[in-house]
PDB file of C-alpha atoms in Angstrom:
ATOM      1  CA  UNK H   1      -0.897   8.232   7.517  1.00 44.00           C
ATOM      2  CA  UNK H   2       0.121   4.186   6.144  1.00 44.00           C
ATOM      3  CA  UNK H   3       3.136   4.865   4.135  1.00 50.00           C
ATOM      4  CA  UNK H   4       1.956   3.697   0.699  1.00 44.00           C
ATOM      5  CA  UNK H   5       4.101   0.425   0.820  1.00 47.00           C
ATOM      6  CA  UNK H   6       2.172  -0.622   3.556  1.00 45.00           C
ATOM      7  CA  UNK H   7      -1.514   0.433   1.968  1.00 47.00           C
ATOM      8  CA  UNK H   8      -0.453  -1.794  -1.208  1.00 49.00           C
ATOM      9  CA  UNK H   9       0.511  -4.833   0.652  1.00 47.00           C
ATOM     10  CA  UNK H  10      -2.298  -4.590   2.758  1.00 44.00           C
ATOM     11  CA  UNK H  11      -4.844  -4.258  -0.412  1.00 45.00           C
ATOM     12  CA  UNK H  12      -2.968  -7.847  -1.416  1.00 48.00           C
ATOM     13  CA  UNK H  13      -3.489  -8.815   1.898  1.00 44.00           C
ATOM     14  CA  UNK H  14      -7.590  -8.243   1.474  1.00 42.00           C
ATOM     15  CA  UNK H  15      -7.344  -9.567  -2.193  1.00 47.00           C
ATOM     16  CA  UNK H  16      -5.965 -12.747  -1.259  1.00 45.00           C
ATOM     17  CA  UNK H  17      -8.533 -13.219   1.268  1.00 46.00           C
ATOM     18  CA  UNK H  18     -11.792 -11.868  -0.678  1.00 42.00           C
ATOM     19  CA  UNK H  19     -10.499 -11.664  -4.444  1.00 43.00           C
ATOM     20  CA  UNK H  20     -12.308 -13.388  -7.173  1.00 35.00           C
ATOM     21  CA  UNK H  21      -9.476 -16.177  -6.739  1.00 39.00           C
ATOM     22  CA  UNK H  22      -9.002 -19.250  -4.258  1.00 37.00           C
ATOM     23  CA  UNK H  23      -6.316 -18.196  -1.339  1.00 37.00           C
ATOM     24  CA  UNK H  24      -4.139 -21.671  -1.518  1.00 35.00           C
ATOM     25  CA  UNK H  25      -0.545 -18.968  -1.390  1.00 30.00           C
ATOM     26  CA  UNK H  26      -0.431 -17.401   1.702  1.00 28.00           C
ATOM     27  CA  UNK H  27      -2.290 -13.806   2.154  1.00 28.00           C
ATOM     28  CA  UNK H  28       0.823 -11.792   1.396  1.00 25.00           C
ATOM     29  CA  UNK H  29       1.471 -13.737  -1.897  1.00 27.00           C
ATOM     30  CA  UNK H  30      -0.525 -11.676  -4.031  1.00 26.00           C
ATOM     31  CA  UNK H  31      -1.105 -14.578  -6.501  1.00 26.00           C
ATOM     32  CA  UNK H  32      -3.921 -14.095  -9.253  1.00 26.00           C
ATOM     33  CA  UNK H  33      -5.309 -17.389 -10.556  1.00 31.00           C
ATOM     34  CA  UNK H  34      -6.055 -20.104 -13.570  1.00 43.00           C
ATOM     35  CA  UNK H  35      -5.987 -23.841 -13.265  1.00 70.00           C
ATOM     36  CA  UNK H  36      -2.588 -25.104 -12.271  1.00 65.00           C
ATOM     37  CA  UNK H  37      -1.568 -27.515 -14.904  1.00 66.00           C
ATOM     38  CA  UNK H  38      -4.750 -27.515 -16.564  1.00 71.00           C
ATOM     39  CA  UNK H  39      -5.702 -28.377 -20.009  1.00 76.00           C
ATOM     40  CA  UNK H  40      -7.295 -26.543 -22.197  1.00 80.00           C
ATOM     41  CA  UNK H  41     -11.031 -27.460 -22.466  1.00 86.00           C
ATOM     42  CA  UNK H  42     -12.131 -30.258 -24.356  1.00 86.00           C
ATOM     43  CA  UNK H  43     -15.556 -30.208 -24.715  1.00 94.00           C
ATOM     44  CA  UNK H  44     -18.708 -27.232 -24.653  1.00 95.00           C
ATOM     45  CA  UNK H  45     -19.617 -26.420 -21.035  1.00 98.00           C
ATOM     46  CA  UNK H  46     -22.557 -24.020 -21.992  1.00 98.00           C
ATOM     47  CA  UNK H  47     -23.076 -23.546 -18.234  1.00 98.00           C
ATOM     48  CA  UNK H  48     -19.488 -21.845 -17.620  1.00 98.00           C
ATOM     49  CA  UNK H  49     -19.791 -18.160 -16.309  1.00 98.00           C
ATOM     50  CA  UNK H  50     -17.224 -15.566 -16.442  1.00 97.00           C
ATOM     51  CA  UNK H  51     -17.473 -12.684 -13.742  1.00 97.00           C
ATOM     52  CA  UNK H  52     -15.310  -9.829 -14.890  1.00 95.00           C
ATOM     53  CA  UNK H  53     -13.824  -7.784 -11.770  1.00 90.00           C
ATOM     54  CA  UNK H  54     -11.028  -5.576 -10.092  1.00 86.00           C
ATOM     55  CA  UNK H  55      -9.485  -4.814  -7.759  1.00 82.00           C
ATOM     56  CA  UNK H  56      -7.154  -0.989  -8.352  1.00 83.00           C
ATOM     57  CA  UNK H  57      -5.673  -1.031  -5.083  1.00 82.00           C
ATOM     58  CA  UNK H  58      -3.893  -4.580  -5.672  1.00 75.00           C
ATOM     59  CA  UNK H  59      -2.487  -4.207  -9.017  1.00 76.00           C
ATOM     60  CA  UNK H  60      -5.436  -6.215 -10.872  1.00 79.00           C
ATOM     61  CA  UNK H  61      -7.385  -4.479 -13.385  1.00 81.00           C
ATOM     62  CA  UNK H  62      -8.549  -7.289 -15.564  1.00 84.00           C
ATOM     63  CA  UNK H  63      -9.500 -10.248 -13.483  1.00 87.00           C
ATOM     64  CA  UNK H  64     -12.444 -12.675 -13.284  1.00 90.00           C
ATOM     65  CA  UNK H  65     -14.321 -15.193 -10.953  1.00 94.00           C
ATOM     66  CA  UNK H  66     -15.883 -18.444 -12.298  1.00 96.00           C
ATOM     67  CA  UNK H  67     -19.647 -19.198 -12.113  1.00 98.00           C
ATOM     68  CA  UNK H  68     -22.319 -21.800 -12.903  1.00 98.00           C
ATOM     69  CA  UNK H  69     -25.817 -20.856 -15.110  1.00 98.00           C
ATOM     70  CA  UNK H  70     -28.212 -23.396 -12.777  1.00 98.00           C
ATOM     71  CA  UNK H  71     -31.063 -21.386 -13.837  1.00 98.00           C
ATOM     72  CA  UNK H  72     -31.623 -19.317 -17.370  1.00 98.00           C
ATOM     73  CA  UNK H  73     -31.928 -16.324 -15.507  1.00 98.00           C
ATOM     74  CA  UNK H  74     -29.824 -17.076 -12.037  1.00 98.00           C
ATOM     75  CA  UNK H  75     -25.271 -17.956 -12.014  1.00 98.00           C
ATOM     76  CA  UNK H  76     -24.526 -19.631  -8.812  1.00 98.00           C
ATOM     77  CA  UNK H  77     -20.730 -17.905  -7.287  1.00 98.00           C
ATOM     78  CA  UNK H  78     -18.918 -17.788  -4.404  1.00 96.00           C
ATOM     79  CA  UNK H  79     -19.864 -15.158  -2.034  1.00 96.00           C
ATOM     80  CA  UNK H  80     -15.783 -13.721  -1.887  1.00 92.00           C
ATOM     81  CA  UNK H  81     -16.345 -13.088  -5.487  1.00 93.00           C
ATOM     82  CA  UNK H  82     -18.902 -10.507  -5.295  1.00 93.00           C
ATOM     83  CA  UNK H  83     -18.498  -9.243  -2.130  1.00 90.00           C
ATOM     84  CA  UNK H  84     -15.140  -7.502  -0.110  1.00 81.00           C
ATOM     85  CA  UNK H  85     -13.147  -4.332   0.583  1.00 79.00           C
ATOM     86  CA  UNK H  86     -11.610  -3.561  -2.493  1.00 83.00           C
ATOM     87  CA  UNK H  87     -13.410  -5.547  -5.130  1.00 86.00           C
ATOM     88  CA  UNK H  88     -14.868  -3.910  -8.362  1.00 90.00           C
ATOM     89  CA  UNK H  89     -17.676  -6.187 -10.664  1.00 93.00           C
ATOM     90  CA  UNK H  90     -18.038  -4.468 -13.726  1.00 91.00           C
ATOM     91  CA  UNK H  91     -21.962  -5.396 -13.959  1.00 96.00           C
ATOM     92  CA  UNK H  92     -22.145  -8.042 -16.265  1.00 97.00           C
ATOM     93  CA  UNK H  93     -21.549 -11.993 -16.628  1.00 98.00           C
ATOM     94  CA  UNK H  94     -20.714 -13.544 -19.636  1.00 98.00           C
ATOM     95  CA  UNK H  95     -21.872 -17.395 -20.015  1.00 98.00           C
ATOM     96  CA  UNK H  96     -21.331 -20.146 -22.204  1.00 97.00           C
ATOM     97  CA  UNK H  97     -18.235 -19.274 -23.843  1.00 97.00           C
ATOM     98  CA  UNK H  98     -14.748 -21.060 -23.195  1.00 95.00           C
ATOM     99  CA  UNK H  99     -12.440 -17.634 -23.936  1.00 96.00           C
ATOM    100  CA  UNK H 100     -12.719 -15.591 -20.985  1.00 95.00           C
ATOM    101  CA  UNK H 101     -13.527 -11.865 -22.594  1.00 94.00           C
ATOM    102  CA  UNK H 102     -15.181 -12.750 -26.046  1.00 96.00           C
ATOM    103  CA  UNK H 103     -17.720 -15.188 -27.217  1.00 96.00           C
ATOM    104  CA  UNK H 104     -20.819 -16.720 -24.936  1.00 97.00           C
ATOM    105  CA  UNK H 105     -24.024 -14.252 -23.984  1.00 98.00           C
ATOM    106  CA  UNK H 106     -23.158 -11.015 -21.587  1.00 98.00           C
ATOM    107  CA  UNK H 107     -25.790 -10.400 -19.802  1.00 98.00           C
ATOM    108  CA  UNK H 108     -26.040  -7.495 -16.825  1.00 98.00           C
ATOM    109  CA  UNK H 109     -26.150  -7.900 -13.603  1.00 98.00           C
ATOM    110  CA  UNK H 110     -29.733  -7.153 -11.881  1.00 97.00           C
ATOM    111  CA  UNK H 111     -28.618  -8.009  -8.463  1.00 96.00           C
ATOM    112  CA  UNK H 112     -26.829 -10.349  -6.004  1.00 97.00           C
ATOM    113  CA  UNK H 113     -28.084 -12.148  -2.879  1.00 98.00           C
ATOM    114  CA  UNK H 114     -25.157 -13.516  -0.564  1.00 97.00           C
ATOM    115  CA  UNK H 115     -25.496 -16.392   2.010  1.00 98.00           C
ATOM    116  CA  UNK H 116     -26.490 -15.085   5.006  1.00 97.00           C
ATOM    117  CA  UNK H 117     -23.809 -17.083   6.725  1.00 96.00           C
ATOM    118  CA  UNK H 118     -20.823 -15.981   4.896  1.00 96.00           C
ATOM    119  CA  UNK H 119     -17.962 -14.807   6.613  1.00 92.00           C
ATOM    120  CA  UNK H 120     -14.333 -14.765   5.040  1.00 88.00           C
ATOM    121  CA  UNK H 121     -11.848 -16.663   6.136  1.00 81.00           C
ATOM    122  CA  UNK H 122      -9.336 -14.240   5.549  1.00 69.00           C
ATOM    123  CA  UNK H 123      -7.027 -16.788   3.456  1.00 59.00           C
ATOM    124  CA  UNK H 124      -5.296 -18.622   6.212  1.00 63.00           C
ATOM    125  CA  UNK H 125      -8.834 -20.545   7.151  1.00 76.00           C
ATOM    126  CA  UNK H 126     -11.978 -21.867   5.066  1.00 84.00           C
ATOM    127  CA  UNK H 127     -14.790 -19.710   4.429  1.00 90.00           C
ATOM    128  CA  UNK H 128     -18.037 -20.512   5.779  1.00 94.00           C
ATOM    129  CA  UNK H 129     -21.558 -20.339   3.681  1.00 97.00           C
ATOM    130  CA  UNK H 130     -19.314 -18.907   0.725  1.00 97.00           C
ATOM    131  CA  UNK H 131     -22.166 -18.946  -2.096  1.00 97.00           C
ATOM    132  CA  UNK H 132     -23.682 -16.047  -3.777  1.00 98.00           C
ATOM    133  CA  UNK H 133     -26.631 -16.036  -6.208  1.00 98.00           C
ATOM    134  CA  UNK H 134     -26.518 -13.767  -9.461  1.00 98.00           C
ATOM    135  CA  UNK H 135     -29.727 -12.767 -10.739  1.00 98.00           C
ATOM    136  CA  UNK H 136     -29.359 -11.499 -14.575  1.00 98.00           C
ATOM    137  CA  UNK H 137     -31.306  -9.152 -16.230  1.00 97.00           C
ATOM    138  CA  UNK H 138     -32.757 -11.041 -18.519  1.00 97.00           C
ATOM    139  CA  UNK H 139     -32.336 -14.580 -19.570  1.00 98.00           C
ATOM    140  CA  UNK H 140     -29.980 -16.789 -21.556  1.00 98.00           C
ATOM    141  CA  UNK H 141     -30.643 -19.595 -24.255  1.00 98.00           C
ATOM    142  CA  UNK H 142     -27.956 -21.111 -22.501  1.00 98.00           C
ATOM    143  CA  UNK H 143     -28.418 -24.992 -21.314  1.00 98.00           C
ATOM    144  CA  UNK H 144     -28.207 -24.198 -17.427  1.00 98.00           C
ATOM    145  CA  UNK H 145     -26.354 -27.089 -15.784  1.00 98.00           C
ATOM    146  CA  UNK H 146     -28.215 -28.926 -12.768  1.00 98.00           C
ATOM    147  CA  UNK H 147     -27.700 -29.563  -8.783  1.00 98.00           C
ATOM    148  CA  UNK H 148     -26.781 -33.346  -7.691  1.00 98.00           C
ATOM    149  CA  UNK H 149     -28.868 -34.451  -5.301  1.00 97.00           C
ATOM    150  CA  UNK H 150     -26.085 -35.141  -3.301  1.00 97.00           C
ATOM    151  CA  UNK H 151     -22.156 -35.362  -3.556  1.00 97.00           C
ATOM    152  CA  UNK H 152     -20.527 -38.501  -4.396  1.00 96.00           C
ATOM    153  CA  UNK H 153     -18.871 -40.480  -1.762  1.00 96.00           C
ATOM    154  CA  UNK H 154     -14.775 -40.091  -1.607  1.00 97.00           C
ATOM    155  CA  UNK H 155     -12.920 -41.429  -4.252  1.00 97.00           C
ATOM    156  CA  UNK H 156     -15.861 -39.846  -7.001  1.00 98.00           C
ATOM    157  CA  UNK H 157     -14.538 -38.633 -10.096  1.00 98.00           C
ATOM    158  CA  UNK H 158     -14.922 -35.066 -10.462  1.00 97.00           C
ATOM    159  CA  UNK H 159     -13.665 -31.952 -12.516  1.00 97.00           C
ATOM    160  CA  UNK H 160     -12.602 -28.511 -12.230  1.00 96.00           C
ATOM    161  CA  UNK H 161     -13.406 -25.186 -14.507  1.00 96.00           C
ATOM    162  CA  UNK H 162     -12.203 -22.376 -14.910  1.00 94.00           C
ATOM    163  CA  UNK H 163     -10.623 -19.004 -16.529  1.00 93.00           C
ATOM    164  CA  UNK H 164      -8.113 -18.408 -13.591  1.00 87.00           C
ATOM    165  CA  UNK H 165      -4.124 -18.410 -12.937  1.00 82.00           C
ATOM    166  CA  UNK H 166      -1.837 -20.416 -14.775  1.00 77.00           C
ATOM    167  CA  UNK H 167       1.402 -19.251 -13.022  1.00 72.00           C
ATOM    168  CA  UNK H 168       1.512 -19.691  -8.982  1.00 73.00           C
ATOM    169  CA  UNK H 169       2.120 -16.271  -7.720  1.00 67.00           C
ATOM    170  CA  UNK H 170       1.041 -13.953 -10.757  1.00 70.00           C
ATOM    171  CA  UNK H 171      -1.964 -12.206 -11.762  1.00 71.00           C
ATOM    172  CA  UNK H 172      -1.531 -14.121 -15.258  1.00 78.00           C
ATOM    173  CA  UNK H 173      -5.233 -14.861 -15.761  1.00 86.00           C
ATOM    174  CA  UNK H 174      -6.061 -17.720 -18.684  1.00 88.00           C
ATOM    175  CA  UNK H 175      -7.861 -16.394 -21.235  1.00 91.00           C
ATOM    176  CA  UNK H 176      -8.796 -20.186 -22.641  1.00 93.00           C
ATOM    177  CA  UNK H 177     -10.960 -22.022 -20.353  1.00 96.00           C
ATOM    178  CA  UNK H 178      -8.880 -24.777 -18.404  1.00 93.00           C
ATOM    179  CA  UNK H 179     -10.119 -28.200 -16.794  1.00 94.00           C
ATOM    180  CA  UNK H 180      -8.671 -30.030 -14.329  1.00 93.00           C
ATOM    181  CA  UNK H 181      -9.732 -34.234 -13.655  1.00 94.00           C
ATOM    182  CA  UNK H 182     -10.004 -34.395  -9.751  1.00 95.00           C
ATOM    183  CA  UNK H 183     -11.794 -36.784  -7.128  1.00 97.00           C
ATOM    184  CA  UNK H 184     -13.653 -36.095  -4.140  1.00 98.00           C
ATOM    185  CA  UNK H 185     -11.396 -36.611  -0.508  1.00 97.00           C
ATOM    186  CA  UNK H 186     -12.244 -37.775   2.459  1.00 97.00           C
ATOM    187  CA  UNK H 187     -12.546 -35.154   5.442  1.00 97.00           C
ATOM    188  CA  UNK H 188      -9.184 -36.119   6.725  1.00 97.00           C
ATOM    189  CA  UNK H 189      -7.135 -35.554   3.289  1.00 97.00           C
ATOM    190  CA  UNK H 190      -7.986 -31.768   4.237  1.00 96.00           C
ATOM    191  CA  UNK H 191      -6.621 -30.162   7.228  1.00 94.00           C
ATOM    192  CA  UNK H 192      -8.599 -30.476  10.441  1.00 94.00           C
ATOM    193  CA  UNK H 193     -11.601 -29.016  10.744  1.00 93.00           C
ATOM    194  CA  UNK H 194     -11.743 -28.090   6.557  1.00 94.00           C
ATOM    195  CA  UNK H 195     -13.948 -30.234   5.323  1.00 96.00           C
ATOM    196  CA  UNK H 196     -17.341 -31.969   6.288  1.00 95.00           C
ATOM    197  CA  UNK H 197     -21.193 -31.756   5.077  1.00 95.00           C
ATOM    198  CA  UNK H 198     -20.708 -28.033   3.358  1.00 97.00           C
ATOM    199  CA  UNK H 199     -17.319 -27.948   2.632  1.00 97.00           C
ATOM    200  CA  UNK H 200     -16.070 -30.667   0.360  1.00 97.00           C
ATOM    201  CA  UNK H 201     -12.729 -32.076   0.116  1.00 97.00           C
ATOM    202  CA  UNK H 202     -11.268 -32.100  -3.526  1.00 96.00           C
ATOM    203  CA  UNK H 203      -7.568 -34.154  -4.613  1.00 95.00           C
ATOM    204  CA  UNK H 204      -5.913 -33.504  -8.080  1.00 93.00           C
ATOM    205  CA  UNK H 205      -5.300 -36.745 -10.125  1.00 91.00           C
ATOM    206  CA  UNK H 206      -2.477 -34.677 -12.053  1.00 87.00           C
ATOM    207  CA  UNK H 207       0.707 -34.206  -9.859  1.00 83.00           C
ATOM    208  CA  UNK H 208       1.097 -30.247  -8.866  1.00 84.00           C
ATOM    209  CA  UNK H 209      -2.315 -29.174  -9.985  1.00 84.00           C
ATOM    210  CA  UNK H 210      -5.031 -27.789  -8.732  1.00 88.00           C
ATOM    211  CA  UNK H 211      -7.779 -24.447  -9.037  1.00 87.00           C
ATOM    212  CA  UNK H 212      -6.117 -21.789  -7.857  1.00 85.00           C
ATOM    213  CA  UNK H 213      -6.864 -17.958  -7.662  1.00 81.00           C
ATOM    214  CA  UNK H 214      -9.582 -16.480 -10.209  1.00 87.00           C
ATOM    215  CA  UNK H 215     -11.279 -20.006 -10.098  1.00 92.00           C
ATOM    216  CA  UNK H 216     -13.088 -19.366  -7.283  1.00 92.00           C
ATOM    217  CA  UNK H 217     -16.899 -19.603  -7.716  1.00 96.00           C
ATOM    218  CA  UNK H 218     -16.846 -21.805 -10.677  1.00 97.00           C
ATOM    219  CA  UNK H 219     -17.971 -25.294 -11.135  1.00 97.00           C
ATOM    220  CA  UNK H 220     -16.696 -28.415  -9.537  1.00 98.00           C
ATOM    221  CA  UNK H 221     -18.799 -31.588 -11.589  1.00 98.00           C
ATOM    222  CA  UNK H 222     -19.715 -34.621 -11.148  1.00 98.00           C
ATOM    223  CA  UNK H 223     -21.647 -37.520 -13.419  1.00 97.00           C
ATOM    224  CA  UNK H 224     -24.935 -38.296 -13.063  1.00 96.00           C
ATOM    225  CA  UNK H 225     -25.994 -41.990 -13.309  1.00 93.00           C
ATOM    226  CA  UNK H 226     -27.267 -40.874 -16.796  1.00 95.00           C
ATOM    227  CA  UNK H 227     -23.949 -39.679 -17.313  1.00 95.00           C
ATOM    228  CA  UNK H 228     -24.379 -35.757 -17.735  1.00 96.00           C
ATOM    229  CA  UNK H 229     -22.682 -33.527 -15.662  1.00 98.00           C
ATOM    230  CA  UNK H 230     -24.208 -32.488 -12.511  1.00 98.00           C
ATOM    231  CA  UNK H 231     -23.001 -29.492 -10.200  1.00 98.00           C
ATOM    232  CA  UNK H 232     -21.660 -30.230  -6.792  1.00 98.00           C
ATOM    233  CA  UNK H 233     -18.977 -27.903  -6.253  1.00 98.00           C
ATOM    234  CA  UNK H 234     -18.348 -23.986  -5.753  1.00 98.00           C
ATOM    235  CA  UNK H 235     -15.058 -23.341  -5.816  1.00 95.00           C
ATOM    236  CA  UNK H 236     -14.224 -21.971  -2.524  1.00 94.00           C
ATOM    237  CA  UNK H 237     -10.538 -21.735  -1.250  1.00 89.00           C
ATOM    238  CA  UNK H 238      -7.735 -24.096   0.250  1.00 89.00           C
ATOM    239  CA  UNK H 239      -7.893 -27.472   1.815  1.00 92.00           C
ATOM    240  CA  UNK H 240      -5.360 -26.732   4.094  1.00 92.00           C
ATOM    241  CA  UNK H 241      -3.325 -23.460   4.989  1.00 90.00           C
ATOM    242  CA  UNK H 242      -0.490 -21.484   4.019  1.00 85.00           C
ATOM    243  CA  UNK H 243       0.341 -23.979   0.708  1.00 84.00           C
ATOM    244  CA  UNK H 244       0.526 -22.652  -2.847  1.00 84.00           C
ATOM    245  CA  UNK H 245      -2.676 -23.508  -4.809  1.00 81.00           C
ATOM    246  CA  UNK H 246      -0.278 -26.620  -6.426  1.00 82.00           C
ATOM    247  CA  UNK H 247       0.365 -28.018  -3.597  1.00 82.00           C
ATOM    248  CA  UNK H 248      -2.264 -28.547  -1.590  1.00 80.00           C
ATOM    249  CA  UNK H 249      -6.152 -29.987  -1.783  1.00 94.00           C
ATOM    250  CA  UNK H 250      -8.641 -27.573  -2.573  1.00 93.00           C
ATOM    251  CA  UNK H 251     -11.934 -26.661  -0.153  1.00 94.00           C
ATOM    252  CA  UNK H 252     -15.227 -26.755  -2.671  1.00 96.00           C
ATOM    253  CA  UNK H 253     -18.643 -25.146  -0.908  1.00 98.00           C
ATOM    254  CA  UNK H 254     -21.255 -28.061  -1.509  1.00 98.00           C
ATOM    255  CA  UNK H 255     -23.731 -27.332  -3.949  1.00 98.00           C
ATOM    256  CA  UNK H 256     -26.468 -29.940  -2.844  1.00 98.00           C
ATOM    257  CA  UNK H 257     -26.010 -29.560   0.636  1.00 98.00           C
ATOM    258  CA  UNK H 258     -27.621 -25.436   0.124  1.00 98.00           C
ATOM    259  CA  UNK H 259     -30.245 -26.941  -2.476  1.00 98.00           C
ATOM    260  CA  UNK H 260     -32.726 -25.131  -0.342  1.00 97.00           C
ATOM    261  CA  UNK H 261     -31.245 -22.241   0.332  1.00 98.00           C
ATOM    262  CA  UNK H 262     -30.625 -21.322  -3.668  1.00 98.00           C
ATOM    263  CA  UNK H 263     -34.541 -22.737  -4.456  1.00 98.00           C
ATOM    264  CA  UNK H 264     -36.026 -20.721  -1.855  1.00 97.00           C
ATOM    265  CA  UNK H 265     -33.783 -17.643  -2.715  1.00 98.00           C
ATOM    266  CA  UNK H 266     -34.237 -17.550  -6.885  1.00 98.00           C
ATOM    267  CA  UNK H 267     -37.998 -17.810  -5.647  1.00 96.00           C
ATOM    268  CA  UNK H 268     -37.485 -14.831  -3.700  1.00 95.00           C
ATOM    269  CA  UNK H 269     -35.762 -12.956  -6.410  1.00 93.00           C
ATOM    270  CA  UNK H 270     -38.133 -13.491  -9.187  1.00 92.00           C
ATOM    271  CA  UNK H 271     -40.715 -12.684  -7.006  1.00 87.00           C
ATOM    272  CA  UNK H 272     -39.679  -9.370  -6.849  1.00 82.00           C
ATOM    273  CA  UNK H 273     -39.206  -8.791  -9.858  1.00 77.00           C
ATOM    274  CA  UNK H 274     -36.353  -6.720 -11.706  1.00 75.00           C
ATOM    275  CA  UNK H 275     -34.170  -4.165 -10.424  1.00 69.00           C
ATOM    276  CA  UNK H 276     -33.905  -1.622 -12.577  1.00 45.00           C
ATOM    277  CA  UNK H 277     -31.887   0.872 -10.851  1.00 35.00           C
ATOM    278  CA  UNK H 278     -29.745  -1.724  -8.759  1.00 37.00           C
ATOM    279  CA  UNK H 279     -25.998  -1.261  -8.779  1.00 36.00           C
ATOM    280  CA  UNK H 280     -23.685  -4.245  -9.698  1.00 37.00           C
ATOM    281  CA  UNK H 281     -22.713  -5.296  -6.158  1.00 34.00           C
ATOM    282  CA  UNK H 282     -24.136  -7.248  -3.349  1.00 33.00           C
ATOM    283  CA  UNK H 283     -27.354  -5.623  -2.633  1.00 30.00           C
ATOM    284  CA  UNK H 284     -29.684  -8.303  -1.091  1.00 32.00           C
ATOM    285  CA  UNK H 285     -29.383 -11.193   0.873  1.00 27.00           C
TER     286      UNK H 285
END
């Protein structure tokens, strides 16, 4: 039998990889997640989703992944949020509220449909296809916030949300919502092989700042030519490996490029109706 040392620090070992947070420390770091050198919010983001979760075996009992509302009814995630050996959703989302436990709409969970494609990169590589759609049990009065047609070229302006880590390499979750002003990179300011047509590149305009773990699955935004803020990131995971989430660029799943995909999937969902007996994890694809 694993001494229990060695169960605990592998549990952190499948948190950092699959937790509701991005994996910019290294696997063994254990880190939690909120911005890094954020700011506090400074305007309403109606669209914002909180996804309470846990993970016991890790030492996190009161953590969260970010979300976007793109539908009254429908959050769009990352698929490591929702889905993962030792990962506990407590059923429910919360939107529009910037404190992450009070305020907003909680709505339950009805059930979750995860890319097809995902796989995990295990926190030492990207993940691939790592979306996941949240269908709620009812919906929300809630603006929902809407896809870009496409993602800007490099050098776009763009920003971060989210309720995660404020302290590299602590489960010291924020319970204000942070922002972070960011641009989109070019391929090559990610490591090799990071970032291309579904994985976008993402640079920090603030010095030592950047998403970090219990971000992941919230919204990366752009402008629209109206000037409204359009969705074209998921917060995914690092840009490059084995850097702390301050140091490094961040990896952001591409929101327009899986336009289809979501359509064609909230179709499917609403087609079937609700769930009324289905438990809070991922149970369709």
């Amino acid at each position: 039998m694993p001494h229990p040392k060695s169960r605990r620090a592998a549990a952190r070992a499948i948190v950092a990889g699959t937790l509701a947070a991005l994996a910019f420390a290294t696997v063994t770091a254990g880190s939690a997640g909120a911005v890094i050198n954020g700011d506090d919010a400074g305007e309403r983001y109606p669209f914002m989703a909180a996804i309470p979760m846990s993970a016991p075996e890790a030492g996190l009992l009161d953590g969260s992944c970010g979300g976007s509302l793109i539908d009254r009814q429908w959050v769009l995630t990352a698929a490591h949020c929702v889905t993962g050996e030792g990962i506990e959703l407590d059923g429910t989302v919360r939107i529009g509220s910037d404190r992450r436990t009070s305020g907003g709409t909680v709505r339950k969970i009805d059930r979750t449909f995860v890319h097809p494609g995902y796989a995990n990169g295990g926190g030492t590589s990207f993940n691939t296809d790592d979306l996941a759609l949240i269908r709620l049990d009812r919906p929300v009065a809630q603006r929902p916030v809407p896809i870009a047609k496409e993602a800007g070229r490099p050098g776009t302006p763009t920003r971060l949300l989210g309720f995660g880590t404020t302290v590299e390499g602590e489960f010291a979750f924020s319970e204000r919502l942070q922002q972070l002003n960011t641009r989109l990179g070019a391929p090559s300011e990610c490591a090799p092989g990071y970032a291309g047509p579904t994985r976008l590149c993402t640079i920090s305009l603030k010095p030592h700042a950047m998403a970090c773990h219990g971000d992941s699955g919230g919204p990366q935004l752009q402008k629209s030519r109206a000037g409204r803020w359009e969705l074209v990131g998921v917060t995914s995971g690092p840009g490059a490996p084995n850097v702390p989430c301050s140091g490094g660029p961040g990896l952001y799943t591409s929101a327009p490029a899986y336009a289809d995909w979501i359509k064609q999937t909230m179709k499917a969902g609403d087609d079937r109706g609700p769930a009324n007996a289905a438990p809070p994890g991922p149970v369709g694809h």
